[in-house]
PDB file of C-alpha atoms in Angstrom:
ATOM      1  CA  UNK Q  18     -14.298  30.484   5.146  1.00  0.00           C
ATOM      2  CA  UNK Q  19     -14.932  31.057   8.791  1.00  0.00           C
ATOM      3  CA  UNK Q  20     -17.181  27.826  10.240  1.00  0.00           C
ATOM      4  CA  UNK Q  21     -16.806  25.366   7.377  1.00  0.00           C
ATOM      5  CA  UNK Q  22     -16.077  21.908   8.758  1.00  0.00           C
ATOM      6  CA  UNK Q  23     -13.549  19.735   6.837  1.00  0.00           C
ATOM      7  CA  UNK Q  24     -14.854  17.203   8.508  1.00  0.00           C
ATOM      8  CA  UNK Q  25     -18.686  17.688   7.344  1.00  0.00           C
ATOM      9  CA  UNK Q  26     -17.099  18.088   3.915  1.00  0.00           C
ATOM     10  CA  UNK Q  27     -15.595  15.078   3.881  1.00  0.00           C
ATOM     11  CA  UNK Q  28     -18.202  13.345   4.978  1.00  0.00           C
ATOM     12  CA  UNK Q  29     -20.818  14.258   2.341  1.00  0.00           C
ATOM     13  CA  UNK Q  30     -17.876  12.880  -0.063  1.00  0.00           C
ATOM     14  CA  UNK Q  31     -18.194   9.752   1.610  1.00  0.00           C
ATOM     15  CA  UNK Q  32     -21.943   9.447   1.308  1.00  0.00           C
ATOM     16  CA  UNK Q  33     -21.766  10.366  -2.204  1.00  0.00           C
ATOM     17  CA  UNK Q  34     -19.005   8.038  -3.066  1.00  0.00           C
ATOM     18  CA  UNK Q  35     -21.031   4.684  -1.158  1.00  0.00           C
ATOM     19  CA  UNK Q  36     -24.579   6.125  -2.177  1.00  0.00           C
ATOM     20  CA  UNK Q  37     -26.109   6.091   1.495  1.00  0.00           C
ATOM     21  CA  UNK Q  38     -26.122   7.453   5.121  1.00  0.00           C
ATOM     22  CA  UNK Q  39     -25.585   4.182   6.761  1.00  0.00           C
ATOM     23  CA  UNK Q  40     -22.393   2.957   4.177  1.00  0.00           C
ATOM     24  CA  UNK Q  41     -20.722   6.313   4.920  1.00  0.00           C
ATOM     25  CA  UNK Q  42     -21.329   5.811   9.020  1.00  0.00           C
ATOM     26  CA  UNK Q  43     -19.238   2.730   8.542  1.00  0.00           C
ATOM     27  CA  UNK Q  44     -16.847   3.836   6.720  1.00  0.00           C
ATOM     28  CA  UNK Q  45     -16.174   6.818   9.052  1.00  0.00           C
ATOM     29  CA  UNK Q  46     -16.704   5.181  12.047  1.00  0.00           C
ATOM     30  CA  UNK Q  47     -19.478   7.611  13.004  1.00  0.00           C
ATOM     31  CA  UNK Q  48     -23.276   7.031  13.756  1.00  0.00           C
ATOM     32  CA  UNK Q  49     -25.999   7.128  11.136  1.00  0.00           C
ATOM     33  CA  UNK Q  50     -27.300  10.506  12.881  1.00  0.00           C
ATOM     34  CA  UNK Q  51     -23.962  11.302  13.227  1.00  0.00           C
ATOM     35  CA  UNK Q  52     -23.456  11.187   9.364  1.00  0.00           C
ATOM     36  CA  UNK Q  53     -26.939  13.134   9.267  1.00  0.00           C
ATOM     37  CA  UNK Q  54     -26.067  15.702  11.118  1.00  0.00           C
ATOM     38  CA  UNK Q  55     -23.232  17.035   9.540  1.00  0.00           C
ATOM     39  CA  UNK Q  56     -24.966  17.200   5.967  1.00  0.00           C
ATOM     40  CA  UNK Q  57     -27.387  18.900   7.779  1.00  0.00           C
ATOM     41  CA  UNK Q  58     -24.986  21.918   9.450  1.00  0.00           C
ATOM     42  CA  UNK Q  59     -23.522  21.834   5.944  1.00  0.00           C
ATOM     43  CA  UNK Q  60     -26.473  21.899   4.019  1.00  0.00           C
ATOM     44  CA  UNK Q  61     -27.721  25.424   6.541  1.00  0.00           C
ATOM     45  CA  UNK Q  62     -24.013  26.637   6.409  1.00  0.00           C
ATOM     46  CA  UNK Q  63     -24.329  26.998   2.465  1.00  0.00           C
ATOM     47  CA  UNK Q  64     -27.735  27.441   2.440  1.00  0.00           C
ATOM     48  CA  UNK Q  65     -28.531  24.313  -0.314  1.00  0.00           C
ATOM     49  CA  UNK Q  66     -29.481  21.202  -0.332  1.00  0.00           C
ATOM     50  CA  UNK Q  67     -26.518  19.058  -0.999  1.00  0.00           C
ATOM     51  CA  UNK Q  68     -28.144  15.272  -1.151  1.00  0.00           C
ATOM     52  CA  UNK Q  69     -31.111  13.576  -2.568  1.00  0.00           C
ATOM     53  CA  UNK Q  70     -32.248  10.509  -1.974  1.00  0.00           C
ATOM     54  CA  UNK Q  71     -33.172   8.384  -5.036  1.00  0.00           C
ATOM     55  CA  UNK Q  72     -35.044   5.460  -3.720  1.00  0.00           C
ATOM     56  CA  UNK Q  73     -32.780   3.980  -1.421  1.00  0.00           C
ATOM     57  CA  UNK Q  74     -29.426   5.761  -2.481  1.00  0.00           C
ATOM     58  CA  UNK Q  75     -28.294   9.431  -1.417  1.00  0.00           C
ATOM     59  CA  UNK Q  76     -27.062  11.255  -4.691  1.00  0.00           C
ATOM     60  CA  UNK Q  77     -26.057  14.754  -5.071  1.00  0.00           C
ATOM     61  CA  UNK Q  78     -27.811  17.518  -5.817  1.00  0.00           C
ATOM     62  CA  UNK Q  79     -26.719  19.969  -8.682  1.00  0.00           C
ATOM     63  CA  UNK Q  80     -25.334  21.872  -6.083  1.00  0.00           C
ATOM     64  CA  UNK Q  81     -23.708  19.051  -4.152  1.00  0.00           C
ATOM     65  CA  UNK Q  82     -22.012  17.883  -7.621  1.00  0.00           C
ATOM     66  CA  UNK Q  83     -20.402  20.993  -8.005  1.00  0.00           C
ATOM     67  CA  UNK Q  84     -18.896  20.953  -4.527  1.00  0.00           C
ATOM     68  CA  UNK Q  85     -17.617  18.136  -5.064  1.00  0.00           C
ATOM     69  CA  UNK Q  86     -14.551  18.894  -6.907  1.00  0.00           C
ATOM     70  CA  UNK Q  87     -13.341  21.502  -4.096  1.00  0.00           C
ATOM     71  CA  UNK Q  88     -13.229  18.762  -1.755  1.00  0.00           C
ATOM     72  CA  UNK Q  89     -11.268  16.493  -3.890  1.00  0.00           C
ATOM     73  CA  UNK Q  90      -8.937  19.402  -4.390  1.00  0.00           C
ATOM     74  CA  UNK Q  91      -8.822  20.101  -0.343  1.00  0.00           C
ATOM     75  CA  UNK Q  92      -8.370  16.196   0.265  1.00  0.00           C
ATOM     76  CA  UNK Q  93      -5.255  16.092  -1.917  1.00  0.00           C
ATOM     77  CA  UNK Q  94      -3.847  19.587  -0.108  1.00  0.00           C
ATOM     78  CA  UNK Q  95      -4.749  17.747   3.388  1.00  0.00           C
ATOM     79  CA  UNK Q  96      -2.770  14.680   2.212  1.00  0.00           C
ATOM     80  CA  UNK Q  97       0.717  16.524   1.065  1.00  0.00           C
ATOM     81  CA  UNK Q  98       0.107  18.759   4.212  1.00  0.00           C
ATOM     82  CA  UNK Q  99       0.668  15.608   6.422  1.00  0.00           C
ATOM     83  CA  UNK Q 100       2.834  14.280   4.429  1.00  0.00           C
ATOM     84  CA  UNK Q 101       4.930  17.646   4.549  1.00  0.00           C
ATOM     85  CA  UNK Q 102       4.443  17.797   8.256  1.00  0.00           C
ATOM     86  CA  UNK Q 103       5.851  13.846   8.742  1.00  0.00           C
ATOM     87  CA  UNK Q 104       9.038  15.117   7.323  1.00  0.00           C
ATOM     88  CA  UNK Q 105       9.671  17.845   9.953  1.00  0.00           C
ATOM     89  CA  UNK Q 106       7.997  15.174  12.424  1.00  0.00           C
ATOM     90  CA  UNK Q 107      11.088  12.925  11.024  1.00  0.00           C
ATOM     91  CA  UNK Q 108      13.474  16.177  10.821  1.00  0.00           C
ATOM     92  CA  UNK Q 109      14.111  15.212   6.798  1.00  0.00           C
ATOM     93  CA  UNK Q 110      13.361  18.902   6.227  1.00  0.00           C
ATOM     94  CA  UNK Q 111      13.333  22.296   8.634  1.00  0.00           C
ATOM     95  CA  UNK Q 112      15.900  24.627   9.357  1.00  0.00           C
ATOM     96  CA  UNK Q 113      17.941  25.476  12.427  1.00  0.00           C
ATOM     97  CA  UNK Q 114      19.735  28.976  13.161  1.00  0.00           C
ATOM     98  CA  UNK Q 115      22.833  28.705  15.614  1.00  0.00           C
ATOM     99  CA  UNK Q 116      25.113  31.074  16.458  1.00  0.00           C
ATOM    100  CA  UNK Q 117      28.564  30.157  17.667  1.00  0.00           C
ATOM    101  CA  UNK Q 118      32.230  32.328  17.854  1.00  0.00           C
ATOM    102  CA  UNK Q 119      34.334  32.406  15.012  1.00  0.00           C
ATOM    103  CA  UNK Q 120      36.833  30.208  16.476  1.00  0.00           C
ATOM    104  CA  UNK Q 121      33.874  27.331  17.147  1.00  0.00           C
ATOM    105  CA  UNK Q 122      33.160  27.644  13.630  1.00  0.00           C
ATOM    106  CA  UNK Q 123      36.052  27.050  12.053  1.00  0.00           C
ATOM    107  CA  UNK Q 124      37.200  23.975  14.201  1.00  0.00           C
ATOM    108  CA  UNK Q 125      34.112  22.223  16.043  1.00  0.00           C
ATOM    109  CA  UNK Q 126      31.190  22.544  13.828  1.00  0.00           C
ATOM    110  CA  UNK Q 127      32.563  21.254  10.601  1.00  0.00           C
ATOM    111  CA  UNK Q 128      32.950  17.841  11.191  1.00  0.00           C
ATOM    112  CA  UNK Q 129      28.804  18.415  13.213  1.00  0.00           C
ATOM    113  CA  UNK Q 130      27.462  20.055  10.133  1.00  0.00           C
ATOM    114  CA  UNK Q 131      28.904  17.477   8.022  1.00  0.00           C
ATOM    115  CA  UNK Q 132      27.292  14.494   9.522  1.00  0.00           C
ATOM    116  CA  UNK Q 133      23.975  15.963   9.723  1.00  0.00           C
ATOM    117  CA  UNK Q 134      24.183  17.525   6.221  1.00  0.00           C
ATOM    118  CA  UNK Q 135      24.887  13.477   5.869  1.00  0.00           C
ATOM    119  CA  UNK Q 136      21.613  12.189   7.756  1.00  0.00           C
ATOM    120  CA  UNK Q 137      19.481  14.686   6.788  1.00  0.00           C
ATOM    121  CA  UNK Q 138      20.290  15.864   2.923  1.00  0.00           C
ATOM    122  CA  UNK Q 139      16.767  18.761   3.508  1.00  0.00           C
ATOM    123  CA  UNK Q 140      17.695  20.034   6.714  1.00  0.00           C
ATOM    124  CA  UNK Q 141      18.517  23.786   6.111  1.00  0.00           C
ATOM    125  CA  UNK Q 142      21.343  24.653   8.972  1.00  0.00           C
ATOM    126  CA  UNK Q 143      22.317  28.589   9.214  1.00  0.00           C
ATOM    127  CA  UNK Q 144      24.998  29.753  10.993  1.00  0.00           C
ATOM    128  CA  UNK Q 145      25.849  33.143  12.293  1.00  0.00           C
ATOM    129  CA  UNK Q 146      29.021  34.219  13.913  1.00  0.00           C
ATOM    130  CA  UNK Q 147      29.411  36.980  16.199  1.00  0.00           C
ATOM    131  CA  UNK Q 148      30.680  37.903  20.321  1.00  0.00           C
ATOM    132  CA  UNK Q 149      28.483  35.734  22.876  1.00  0.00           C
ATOM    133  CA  UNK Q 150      26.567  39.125  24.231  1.00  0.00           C
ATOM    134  CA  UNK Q 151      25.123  39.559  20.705  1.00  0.00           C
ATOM    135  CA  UNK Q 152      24.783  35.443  20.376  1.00  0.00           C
ATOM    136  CA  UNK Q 153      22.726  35.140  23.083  1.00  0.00           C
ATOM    137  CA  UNK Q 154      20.539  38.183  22.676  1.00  0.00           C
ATOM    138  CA  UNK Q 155      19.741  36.426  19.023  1.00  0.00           C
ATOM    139  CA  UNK Q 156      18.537  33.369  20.817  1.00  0.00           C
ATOM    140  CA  UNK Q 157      16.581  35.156  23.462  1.00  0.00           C
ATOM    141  CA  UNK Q 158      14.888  37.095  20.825  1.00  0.00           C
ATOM    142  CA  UNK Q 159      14.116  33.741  18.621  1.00  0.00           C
ATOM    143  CA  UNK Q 160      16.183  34.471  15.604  1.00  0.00           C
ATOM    144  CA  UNK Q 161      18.610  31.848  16.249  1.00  0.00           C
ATOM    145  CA  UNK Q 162      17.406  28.245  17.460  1.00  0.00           C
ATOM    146  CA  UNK Q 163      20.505  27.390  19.864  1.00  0.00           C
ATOM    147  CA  UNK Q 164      23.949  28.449  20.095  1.00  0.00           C
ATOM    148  CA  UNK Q 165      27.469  27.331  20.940  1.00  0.00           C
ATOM    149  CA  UNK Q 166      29.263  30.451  22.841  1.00  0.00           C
ATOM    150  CA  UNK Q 167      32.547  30.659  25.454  1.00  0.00           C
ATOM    151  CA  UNK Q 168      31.824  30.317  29.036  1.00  0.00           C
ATOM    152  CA  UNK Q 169      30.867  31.880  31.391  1.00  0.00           C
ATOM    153  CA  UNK Q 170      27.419  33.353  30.208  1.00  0.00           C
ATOM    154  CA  UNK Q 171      24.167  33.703  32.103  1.00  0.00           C
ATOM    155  CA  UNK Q 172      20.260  35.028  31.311  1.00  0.00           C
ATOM    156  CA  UNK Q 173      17.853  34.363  32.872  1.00  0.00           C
ATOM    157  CA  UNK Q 174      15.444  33.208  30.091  1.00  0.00           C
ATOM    158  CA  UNK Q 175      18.264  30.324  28.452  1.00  0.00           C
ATOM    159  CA  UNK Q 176      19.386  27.123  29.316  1.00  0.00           C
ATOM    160  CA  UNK Q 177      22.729  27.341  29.320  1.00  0.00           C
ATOM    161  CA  UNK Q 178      24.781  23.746  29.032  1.00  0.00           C
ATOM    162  CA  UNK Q 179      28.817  23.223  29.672  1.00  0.00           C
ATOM    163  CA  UNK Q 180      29.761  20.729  26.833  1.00  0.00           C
ATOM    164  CA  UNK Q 181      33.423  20.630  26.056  1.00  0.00           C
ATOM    165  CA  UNK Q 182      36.429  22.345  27.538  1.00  0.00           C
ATOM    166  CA  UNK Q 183      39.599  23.260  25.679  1.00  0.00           C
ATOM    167  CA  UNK Q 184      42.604  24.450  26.903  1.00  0.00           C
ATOM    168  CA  UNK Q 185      44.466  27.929  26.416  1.00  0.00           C
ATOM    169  CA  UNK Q 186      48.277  27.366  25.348  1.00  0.00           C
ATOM    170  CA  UNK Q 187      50.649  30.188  24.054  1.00  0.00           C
ATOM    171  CA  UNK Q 188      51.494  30.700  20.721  1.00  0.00           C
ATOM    172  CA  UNK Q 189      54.608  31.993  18.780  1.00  0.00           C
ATOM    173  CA  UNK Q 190      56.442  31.614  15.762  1.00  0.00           C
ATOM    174  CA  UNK Q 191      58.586  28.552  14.993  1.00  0.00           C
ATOM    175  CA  UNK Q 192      61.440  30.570  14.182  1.00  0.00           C
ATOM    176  CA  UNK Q 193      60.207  33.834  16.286  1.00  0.00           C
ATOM    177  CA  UNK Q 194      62.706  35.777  18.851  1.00  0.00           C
ATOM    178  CA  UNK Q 195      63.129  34.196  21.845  1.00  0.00           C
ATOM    179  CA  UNK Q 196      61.866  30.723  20.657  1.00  0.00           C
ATOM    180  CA  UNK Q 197      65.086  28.663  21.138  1.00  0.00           C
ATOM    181  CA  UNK Q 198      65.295  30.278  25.179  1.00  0.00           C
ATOM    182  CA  UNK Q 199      62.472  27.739  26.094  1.00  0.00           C
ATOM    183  CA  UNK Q 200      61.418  24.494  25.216  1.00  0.00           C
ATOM    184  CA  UNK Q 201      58.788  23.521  23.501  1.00  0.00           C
ATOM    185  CA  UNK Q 202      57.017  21.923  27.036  1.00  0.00           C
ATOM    186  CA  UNK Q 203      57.833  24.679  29.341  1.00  0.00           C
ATOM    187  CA  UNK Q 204      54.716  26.968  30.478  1.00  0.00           C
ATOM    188  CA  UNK Q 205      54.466  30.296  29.910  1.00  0.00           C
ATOM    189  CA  UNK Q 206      53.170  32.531  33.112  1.00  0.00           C
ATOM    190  CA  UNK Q 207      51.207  35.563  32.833  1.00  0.00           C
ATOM    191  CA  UNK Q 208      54.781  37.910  33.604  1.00  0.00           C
ATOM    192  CA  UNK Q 209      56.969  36.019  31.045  1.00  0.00           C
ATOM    193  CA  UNK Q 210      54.560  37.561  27.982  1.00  0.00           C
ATOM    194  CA  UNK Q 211      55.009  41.128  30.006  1.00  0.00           C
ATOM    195  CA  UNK Q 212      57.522  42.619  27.498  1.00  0.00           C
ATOM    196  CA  UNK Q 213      55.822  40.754  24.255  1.00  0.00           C
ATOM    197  CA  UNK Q 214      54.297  42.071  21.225  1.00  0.00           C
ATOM    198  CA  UNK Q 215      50.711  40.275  21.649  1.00  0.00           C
ATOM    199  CA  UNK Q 216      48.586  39.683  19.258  1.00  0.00           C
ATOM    200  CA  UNK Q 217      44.818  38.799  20.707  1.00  0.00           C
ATOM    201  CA  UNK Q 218      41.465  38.647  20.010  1.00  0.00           C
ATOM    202  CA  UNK Q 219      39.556  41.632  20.135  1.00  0.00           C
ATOM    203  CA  UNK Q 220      38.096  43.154  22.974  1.00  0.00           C
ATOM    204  CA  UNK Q 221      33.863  42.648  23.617  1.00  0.00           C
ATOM    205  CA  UNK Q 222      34.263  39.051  23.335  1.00  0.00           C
ATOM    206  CA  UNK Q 223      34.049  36.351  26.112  1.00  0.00           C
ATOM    207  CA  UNK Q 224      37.191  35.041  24.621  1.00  0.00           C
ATOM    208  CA  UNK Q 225      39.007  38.048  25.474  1.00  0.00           C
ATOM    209  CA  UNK Q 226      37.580  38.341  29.087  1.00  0.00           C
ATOM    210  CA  UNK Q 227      38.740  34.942  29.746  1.00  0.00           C
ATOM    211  CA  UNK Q 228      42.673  35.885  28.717  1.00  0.00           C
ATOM    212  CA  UNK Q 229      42.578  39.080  29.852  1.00  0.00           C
ATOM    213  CA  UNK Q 230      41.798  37.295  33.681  1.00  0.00           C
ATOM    214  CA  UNK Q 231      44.542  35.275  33.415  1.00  0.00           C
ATOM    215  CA  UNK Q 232      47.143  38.139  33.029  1.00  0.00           C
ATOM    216  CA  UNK Q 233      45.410  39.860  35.815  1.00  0.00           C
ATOM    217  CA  UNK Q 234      45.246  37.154  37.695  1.00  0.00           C
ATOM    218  CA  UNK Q 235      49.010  37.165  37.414  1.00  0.00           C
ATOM    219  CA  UNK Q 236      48.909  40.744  38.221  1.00  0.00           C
ATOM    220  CA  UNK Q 237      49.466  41.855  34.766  1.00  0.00           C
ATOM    221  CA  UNK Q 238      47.791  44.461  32.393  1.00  0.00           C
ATOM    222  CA  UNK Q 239      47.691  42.815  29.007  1.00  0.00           C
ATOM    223  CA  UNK Q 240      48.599  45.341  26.264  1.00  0.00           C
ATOM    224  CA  UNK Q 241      48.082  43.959  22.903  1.00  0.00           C
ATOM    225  CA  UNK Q 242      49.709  45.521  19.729  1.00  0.00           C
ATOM    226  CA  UNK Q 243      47.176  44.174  17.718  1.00  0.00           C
ATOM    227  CA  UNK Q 244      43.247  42.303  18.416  1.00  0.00           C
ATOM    228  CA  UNK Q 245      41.460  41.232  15.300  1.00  0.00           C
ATOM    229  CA  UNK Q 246      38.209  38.733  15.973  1.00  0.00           C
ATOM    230  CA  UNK Q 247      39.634  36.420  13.421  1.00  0.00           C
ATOM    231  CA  UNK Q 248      41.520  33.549  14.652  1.00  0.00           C
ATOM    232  CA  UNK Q 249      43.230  32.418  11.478  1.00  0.00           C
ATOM    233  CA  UNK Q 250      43.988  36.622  11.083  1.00  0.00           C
ATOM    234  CA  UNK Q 251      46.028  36.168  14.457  1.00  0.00           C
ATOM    235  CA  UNK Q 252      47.617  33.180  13.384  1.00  0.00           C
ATOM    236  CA  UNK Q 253      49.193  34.751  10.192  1.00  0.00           C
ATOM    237  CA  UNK Q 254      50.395  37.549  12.001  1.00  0.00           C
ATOM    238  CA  UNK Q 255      51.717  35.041  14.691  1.00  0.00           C
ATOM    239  CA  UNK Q 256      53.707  33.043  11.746  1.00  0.00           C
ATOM    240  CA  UNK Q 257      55.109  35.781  10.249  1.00  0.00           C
ATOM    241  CA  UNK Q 258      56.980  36.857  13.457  1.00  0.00           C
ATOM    242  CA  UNK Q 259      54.815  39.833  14.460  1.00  0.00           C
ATOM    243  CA  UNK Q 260      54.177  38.767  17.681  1.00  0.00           C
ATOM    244  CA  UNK Q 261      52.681  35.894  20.169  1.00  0.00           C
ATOM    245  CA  UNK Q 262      49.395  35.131  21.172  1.00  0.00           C
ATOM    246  CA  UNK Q 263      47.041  33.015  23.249  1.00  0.00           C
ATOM    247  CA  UNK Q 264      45.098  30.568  21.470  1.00  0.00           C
ATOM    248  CA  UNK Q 265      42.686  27.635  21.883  1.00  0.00           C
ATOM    249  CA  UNK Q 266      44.861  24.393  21.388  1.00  0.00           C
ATOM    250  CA  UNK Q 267      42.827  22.971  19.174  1.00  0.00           C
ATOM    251  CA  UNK Q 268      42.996  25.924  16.609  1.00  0.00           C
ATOM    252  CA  UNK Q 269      46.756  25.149  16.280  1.00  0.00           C
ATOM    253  CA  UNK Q 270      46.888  20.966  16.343  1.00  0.00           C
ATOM    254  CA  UNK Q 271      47.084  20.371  12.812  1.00  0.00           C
ATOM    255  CA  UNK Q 272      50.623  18.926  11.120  1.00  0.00           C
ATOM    256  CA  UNK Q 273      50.841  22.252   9.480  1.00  0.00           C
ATOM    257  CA  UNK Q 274      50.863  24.479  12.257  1.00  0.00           C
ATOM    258  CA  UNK Q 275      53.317  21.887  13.945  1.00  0.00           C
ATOM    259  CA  UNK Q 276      55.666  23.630  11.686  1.00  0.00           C
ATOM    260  CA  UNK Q 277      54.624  26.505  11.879  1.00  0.00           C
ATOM    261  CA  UNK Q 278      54.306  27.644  15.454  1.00  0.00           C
ATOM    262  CA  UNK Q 279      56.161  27.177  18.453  1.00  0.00           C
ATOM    263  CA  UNK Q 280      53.175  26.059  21.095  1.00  0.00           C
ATOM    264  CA  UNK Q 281      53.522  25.784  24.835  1.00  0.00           C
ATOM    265  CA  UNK Q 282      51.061  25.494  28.021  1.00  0.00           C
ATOM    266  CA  UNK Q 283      50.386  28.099  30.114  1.00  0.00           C
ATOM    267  CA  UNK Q 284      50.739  28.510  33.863  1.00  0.00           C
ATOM    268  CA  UNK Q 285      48.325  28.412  35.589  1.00  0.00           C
ATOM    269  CA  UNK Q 286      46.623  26.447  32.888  1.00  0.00           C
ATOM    270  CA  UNK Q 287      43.834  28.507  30.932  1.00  0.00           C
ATOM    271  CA  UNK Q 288      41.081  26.582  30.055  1.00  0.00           C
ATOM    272  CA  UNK Q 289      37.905  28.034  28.105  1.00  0.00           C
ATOM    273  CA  UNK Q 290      34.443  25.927  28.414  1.00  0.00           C
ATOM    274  CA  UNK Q 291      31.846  26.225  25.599  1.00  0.00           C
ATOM    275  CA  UNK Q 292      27.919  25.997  26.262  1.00  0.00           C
ATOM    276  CA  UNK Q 293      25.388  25.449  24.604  1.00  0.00           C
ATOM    277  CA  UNK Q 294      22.218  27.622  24.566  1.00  0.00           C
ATOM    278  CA  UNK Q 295      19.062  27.679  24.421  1.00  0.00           C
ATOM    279  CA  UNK Q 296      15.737  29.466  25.711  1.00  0.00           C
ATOM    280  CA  UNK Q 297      13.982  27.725  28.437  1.00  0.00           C
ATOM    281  CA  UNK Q 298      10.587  27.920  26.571  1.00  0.00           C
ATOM    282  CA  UNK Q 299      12.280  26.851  23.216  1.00  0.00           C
ATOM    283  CA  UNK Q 300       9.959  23.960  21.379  1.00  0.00           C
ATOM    284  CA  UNK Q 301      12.740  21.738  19.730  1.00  0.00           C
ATOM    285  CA  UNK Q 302      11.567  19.973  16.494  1.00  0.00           C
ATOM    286  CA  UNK Q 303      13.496  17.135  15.191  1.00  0.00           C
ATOM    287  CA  UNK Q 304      16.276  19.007  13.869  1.00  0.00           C
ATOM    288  CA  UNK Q 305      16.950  21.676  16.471  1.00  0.00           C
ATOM    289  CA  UNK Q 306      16.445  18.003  18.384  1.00  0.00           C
ATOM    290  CA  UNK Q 307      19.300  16.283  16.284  1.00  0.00           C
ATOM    291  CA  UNK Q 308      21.654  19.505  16.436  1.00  0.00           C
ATOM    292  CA  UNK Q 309      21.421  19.875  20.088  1.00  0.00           C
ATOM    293  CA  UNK Q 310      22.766  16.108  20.281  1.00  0.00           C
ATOM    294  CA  UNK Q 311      25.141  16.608  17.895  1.00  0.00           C
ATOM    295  CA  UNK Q 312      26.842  18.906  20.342  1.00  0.00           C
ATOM    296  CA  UNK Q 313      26.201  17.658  23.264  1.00  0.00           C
ATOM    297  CA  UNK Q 314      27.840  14.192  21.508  1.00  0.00           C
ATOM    298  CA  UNK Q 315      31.279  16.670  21.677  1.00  0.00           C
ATOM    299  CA  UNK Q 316      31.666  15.700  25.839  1.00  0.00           C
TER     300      UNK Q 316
END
């Protein structure tokens, strides 16, 4: 109802509940012809007279009886509503949207999602995978909060943070052809992969820009057999034999790929940063608050 004052409503509660003008002004912390003039407006916006007074008490009127329910019902609303709100205020409840690569997702935000999940059991976290072109369009266009992508990136309307740097190292099977010629700590340059069956990511991707540099840096034209955009994809095909590939370290660290893949550094060293993003204008809440430091926590 366009013009009706919560507060006038709430104060002709008041003067009803303590039976006078002056009781109500003290409870409210208002003037006594403060008090009076809001049952006035409120009495000419409904067009009735709300309060009587009965010797020296204010009562209500037949009409003012029968508002009175609504306004018990629209105190109780106003109550959960701030109670609602002091949850997001606390970021107990909300949701945040952030994009990352596929490769991010599978090794640096589990442990993140986990200890917020942890902290803050009714925070709803989404997370959407894709190239960093499409990422970033998502969070310039507000359907994602923030988002973790590969390095370099640049709009002009995001914040765009460095927060961790891993390193590039090549990959191959334990038992592949041509595994025994090297050992295990000997780097790999951009002309010794020349005449091997690669397996990398797929093209569109920052990921893919950033390895494709290095073998033209090292004045060679990368010519993959194969590019899927899923990391663990590549690593099956790299364990079976089918080829080698170039890989974030981290993705192959674990005691299982020990044995499964022959790993070794590359030369010059490749190392891929990851950002994170947001737009400049972006209002952070308390959990878009406590995911941003959640990542930034990763330096």
């Amino acid at each position: 109802m366009r013009g009706l004052n919560l507060d006038q409503l709430i104060t002709f509660a008041t003067v009803v509940e303590h039976g006078g003008f002056t009781e109500a002004a003290g409870r409210l912390g208002l003037t006594q012809p403060a008090v009076s003039m809001q049952i006035r407006n409120l009495e000419e916006r409904f067009g009735v007279r709300l309060v009587e007074r009965v010797g020296k008490r204010a009562l209500p009127t037949a009409a003012g009886r029968d508002l009175l329910p609504f306004i018990r019902r629209l105190r109780e609303e106003v109550e959960a509503a701030a109670v609602a709100m002091g949850r997001h205020r606390a970021g107990q409840v909300g949701r945040v949207r952030i994009g990352t690569g596929a490769t991010a997702c599978i090794y640096r935000l589990p442990p993140i999602l986990t200890a917020l999940r942890s902290a803050r059991p009714g925070l709803e976290i989404i997370v959407v995978t894709g190239n960093t072109p499409d990422i970033l369009d998502a969070v310039e266009g507000g359907s994602l909060d923030l988002a973790l992508v590969t390095l370099p990136a640049g709009r002009p309307g995001l914040s765009i943070e460095p927060v961790c740097a891993e390193e590039l190292v090549c990959v191959g099977p334990r038992d592949g052809p041509g595994d025994g010629a090297r050992s295990p700590a000997s780097a790999v340059a951009p002309a010794a992969l020349a005449d091997q069956t690669l397996i990398l990511y797929e093209r569109g991707g920052t990921m893919r820009a950033v390895i494709d540099g290095w073998f033209m840096a090292g004045g060679i034209q990368p010519r993959p057999a194969m590019e899927l955009g899923n990391v663990e994809a590549i690593k099956n095909l790299v364990a079976a034999g089918l080829g080698r590939s170039i890989l974030p370290s981290v993705t192959v660290g674990s005691p299982q790929d020990c044995d499964r893949f022959a790993v070794q550094p590359l030369t010059p060293p490749l190392i891929r940063k990851l950002g994170l993003v947001l737009r400049r204008d972006k209002v952070l809440d308390a959990g878009v608050r406590a995911m941003v430091k959640a990542i930034t926590d990763m330096r």
